[in-house]
C-alpha atoms as a printed R data frame, in Angstrom:
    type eleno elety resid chain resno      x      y       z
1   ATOM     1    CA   UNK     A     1  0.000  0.000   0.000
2   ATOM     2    CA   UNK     A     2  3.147  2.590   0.667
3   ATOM     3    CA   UNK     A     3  4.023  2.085  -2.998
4   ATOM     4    CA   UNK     A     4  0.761  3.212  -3.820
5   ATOM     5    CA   UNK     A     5  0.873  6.276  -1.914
6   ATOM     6    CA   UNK     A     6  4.157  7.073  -3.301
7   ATOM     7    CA   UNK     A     7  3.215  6.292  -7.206
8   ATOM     8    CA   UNK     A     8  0.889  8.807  -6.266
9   ATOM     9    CA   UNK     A     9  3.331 11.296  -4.846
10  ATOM    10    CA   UNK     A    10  5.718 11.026  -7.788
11  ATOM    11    CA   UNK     A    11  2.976 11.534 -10.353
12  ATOM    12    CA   UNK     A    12  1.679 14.640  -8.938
13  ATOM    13    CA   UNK     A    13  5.240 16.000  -8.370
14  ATOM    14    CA   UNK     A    14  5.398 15.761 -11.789
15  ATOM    15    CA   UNK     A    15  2.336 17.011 -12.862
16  ATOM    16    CA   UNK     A    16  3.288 19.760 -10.386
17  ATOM    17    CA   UNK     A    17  6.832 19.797 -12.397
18  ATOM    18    CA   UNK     A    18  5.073 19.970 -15.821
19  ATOM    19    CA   UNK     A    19  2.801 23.124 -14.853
20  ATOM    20    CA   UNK     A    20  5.955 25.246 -13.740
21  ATOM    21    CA   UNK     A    21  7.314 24.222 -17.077
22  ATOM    22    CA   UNK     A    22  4.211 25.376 -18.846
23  ATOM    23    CA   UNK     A    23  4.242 28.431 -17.232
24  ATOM    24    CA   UNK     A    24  7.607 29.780 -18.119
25  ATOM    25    CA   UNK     A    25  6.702 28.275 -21.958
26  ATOM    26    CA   UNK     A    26  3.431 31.069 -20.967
27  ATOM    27    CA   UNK     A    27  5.397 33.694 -20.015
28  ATOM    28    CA   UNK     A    28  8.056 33.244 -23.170
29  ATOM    29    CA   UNK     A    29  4.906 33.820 -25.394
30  ATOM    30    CA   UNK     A    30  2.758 36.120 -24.358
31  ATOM    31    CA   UNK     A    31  4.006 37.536 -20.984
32  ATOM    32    CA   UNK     A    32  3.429 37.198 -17.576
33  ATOM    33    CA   UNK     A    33  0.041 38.609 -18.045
34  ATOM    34    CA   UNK     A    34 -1.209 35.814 -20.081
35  ATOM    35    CA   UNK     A    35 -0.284 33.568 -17.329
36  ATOM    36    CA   UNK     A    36 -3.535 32.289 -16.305
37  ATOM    37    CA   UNK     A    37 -4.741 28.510 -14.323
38  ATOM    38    CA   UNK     A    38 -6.613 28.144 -18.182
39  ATOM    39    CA   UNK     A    39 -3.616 29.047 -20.374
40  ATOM    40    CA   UNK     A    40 -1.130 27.347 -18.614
41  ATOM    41    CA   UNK     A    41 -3.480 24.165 -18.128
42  ATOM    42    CA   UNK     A    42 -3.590 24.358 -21.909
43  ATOM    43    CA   UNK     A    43  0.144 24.817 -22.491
44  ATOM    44    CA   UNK     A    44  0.434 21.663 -20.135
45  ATOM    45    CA   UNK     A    45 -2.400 19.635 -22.012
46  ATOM    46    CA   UNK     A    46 -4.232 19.166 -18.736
47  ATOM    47    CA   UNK     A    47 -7.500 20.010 -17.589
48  ATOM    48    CA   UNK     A    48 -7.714 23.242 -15.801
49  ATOM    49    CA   UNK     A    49 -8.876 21.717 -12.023
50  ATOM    50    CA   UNK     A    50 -5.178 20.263 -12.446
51  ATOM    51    CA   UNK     A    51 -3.908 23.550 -12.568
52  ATOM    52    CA   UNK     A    52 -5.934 24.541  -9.617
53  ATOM    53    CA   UNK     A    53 -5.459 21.315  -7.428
54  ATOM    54    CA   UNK     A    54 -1.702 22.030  -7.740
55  ATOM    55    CA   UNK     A    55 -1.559 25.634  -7.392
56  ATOM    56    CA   UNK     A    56 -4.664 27.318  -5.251
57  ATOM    57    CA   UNK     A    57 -3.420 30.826  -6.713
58  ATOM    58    CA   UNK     A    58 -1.939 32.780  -9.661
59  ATOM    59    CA   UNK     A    59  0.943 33.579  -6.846
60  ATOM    60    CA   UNK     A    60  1.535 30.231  -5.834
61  ATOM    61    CA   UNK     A    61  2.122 28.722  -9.244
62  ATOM    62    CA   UNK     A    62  4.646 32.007 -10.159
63  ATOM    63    CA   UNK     A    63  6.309 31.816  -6.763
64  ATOM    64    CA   UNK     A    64  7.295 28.223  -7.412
65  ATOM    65    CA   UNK     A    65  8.307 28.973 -10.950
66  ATOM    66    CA   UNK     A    66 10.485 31.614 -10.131
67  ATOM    67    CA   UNK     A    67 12.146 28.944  -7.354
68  ATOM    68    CA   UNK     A    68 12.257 26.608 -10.131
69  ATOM    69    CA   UNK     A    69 14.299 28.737 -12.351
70  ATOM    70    CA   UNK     A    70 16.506 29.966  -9.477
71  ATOM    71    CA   UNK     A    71 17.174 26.434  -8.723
72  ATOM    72    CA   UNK     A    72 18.011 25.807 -12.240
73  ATOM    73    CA   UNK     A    73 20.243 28.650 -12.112
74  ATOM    74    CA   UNK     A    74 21.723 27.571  -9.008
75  ATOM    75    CA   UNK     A    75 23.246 24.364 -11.200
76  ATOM    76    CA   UNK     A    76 24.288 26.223 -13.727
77  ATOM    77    CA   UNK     A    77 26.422 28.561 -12.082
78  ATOM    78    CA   UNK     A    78 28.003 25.933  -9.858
79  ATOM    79    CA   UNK     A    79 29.052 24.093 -13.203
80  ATOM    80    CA   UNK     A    80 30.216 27.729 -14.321
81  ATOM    81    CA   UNK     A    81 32.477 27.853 -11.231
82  ATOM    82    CA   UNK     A    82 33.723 24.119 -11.254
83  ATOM    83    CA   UNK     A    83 34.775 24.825 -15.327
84  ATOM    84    CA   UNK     A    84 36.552 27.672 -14.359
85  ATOM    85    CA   UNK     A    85 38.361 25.942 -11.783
86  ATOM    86    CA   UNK     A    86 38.938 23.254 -14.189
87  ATOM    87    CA   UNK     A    87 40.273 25.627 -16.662
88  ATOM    88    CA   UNK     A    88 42.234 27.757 -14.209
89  ATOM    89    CA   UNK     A    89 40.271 30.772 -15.163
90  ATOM    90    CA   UNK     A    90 39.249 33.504 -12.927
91  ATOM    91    CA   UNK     A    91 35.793 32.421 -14.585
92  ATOM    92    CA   UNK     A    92 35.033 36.008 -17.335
93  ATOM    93    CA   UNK     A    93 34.887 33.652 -20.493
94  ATOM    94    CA   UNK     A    94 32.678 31.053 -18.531
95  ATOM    95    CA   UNK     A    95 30.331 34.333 -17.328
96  ATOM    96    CA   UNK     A    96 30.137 35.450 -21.027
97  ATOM    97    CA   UNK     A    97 29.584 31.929 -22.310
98  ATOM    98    CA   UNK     A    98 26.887 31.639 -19.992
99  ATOM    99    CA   UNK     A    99 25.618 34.842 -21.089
100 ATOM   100    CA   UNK     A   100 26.143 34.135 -24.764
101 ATOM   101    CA   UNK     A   101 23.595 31.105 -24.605
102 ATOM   102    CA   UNK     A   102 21.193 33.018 -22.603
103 ATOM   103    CA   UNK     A   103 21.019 35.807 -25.099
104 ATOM   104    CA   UNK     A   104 21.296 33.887 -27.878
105 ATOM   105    CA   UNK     A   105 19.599 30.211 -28.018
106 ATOM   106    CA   UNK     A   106 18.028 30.732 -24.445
107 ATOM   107    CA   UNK     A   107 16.540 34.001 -25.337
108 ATOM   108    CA   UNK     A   108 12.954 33.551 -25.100
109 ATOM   109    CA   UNK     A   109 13.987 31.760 -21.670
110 ATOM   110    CA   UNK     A   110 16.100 34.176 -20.607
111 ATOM   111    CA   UNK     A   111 13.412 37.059 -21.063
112 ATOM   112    CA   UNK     A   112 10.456 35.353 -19.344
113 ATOM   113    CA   UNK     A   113 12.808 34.645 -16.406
114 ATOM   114    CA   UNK     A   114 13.650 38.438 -16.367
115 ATOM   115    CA   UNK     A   115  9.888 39.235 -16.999
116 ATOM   116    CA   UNK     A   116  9.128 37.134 -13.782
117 ATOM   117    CA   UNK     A   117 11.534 38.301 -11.777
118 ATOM   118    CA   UNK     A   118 10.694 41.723 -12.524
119 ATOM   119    CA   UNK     A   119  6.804 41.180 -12.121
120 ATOM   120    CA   UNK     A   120  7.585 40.200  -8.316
121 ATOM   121    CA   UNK     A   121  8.661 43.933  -8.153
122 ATOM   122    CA   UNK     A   122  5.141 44.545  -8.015
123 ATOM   123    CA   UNK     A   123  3.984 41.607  -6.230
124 ATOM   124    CA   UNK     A   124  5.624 41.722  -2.984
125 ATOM   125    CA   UNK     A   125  4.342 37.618  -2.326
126 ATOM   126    CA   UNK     A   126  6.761 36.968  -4.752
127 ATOM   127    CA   UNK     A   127  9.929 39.122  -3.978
128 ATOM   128    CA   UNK     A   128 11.585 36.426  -1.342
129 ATOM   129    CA   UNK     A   129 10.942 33.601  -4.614
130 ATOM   130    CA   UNK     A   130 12.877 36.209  -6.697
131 ATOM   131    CA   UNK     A   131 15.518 37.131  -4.027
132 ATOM   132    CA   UNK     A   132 16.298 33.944  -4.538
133 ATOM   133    CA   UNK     A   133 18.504 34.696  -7.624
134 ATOM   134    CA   UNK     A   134 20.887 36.542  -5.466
135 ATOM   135    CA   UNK     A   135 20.485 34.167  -2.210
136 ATOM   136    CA   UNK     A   136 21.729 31.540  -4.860
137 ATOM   137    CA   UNK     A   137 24.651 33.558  -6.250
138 ATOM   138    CA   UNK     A   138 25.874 35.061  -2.751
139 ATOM   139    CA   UNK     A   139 26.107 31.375  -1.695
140 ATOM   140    CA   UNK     A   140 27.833 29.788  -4.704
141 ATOM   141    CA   UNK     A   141 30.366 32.670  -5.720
142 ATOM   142    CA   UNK     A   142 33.304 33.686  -3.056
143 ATOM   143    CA   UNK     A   143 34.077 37.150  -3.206
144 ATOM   144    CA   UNK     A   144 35.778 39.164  -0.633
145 ATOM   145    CA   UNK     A   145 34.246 42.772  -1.482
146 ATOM   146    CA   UNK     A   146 30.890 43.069  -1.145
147 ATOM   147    CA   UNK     A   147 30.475 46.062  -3.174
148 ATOM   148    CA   UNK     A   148 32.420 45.303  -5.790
149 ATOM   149    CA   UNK     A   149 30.088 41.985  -6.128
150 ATOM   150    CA   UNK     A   150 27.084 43.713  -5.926
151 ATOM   151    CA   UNK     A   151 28.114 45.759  -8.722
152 ATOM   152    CA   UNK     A   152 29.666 42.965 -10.921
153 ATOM   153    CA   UNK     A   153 25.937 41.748 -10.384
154 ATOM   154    CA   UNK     A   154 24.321 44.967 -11.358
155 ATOM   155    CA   UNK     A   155 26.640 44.771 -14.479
156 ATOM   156    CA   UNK     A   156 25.800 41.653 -15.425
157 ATOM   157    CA   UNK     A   157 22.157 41.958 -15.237
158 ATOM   158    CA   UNK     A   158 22.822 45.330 -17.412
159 ATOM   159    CA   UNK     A   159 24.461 43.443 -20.005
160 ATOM   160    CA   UNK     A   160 21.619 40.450 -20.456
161 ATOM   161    CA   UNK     A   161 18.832 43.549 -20.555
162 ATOM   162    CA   UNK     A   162 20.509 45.719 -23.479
163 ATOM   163    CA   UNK     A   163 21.285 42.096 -25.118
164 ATOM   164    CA   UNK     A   164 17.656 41.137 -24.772
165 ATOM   165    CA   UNK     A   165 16.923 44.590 -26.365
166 ATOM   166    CA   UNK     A   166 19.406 44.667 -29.232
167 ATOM   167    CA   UNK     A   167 18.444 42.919 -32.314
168 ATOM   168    CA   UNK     A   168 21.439 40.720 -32.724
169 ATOM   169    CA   UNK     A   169 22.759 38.813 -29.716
170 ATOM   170    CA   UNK     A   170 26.288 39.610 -28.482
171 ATOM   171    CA   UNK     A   171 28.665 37.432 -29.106
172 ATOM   172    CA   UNK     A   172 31.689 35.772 -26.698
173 ATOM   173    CA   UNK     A   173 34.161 38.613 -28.285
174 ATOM   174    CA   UNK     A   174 31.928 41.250 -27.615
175 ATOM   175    CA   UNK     A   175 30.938 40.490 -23.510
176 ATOM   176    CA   UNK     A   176 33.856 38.808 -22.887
177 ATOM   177    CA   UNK     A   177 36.191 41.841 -22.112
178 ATOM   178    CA   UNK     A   178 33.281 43.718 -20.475
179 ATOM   179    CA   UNK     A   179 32.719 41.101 -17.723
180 ATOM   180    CA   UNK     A   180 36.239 40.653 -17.018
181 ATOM   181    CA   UNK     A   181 36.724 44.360 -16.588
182 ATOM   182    CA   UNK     A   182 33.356 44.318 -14.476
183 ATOM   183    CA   UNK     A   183 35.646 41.078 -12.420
184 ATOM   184    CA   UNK     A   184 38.788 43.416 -12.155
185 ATOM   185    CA   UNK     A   185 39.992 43.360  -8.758
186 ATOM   186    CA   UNK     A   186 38.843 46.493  -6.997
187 ATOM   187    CA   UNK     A   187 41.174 49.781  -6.480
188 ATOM   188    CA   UNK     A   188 41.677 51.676  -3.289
């Protein structure tokens, strides 16, 4: 009988799984306003009262799709840092490779991520999901300046905005010498 309970479990973690999925597929389309328990039961091929089972609320289902991407962020920046230190590097071509695939095949991703994690601006239920970004990168990165991180940071997300704006996507030449100047060490 456990194994029944747990079959159970497993299929509505995934069904969970495939509605946060669905979402950010919503969001890449049309927005965060399109998000919707219909639309994104449709995305997911599911009735709606799935949508609604899983997630009571609108928040609820963005709150744990902005977790999912910040955990999905989380692994890729620790395999950032661990080819770095593979490579020796003090990591500024592994930061503009990573930014070269989100800007360029990722870019749909990368701008409903950005979309998300700017709607929670305005939806303070979902600011500690979207803190999460920077919970995540505090945690993984070592720096001994504080300010000088924070402002790498700011750079960084500077960079991915203008590149979601520009028509062509940058390329490694182009961000790689930025983000190592943004990774300078800092002058007194």
């Amino acid at each position: 009988m456990g194994q029944a309970v747990d079959g159970r479990k497993a299929r509505g973690e995934r069904r969970r799984q495939e509605l946060i999925e669905a979402t950010l597929r919503v969001i890449e389309r049309d927005g965060v306003a399109g998000v919707t328990h219909r639309t994104v039961a449709r995305e997911a091929g599911v009735p709606t009262t799935s949508t609604t089972y899983h997630f009571s609320s609108l928040d609820d289902l963005l709150i744990a799709t902005l977790t999912w991407c910040a955990d999905g962020f989380a692994v890729a920046v620790r395999d950032l840092v661990e080819r770095a230190r593979i490579r020796g590097s003090q990591g500024a071509r592994e930061v503009a490779e990573m930014m070269v695939e989100a800007l360029g095949p990722h870019r749909g991703r990368t701008m409903a991520e950005y979309e998300l994690y700017l709607f929670a601006a305005r939806r303070p239920g979902l600011r500690p999901a979207a803190r999460l970004w920077l919970d995540v990168l505090t945690s993984l990165v070592q720096h001994d300046d504080e300010v000088a991180f924070r402002a790498f940071l700011a750079g960084i997300d500077g960079l991915l905005v203008q590149g979601l704006i520009d028509d062509d996507p940058p390329s490694l030449q182009d961000l790689q010498p930025v983000v190592a100047y943004l990774m300078r060490p800092s002058r007194p």
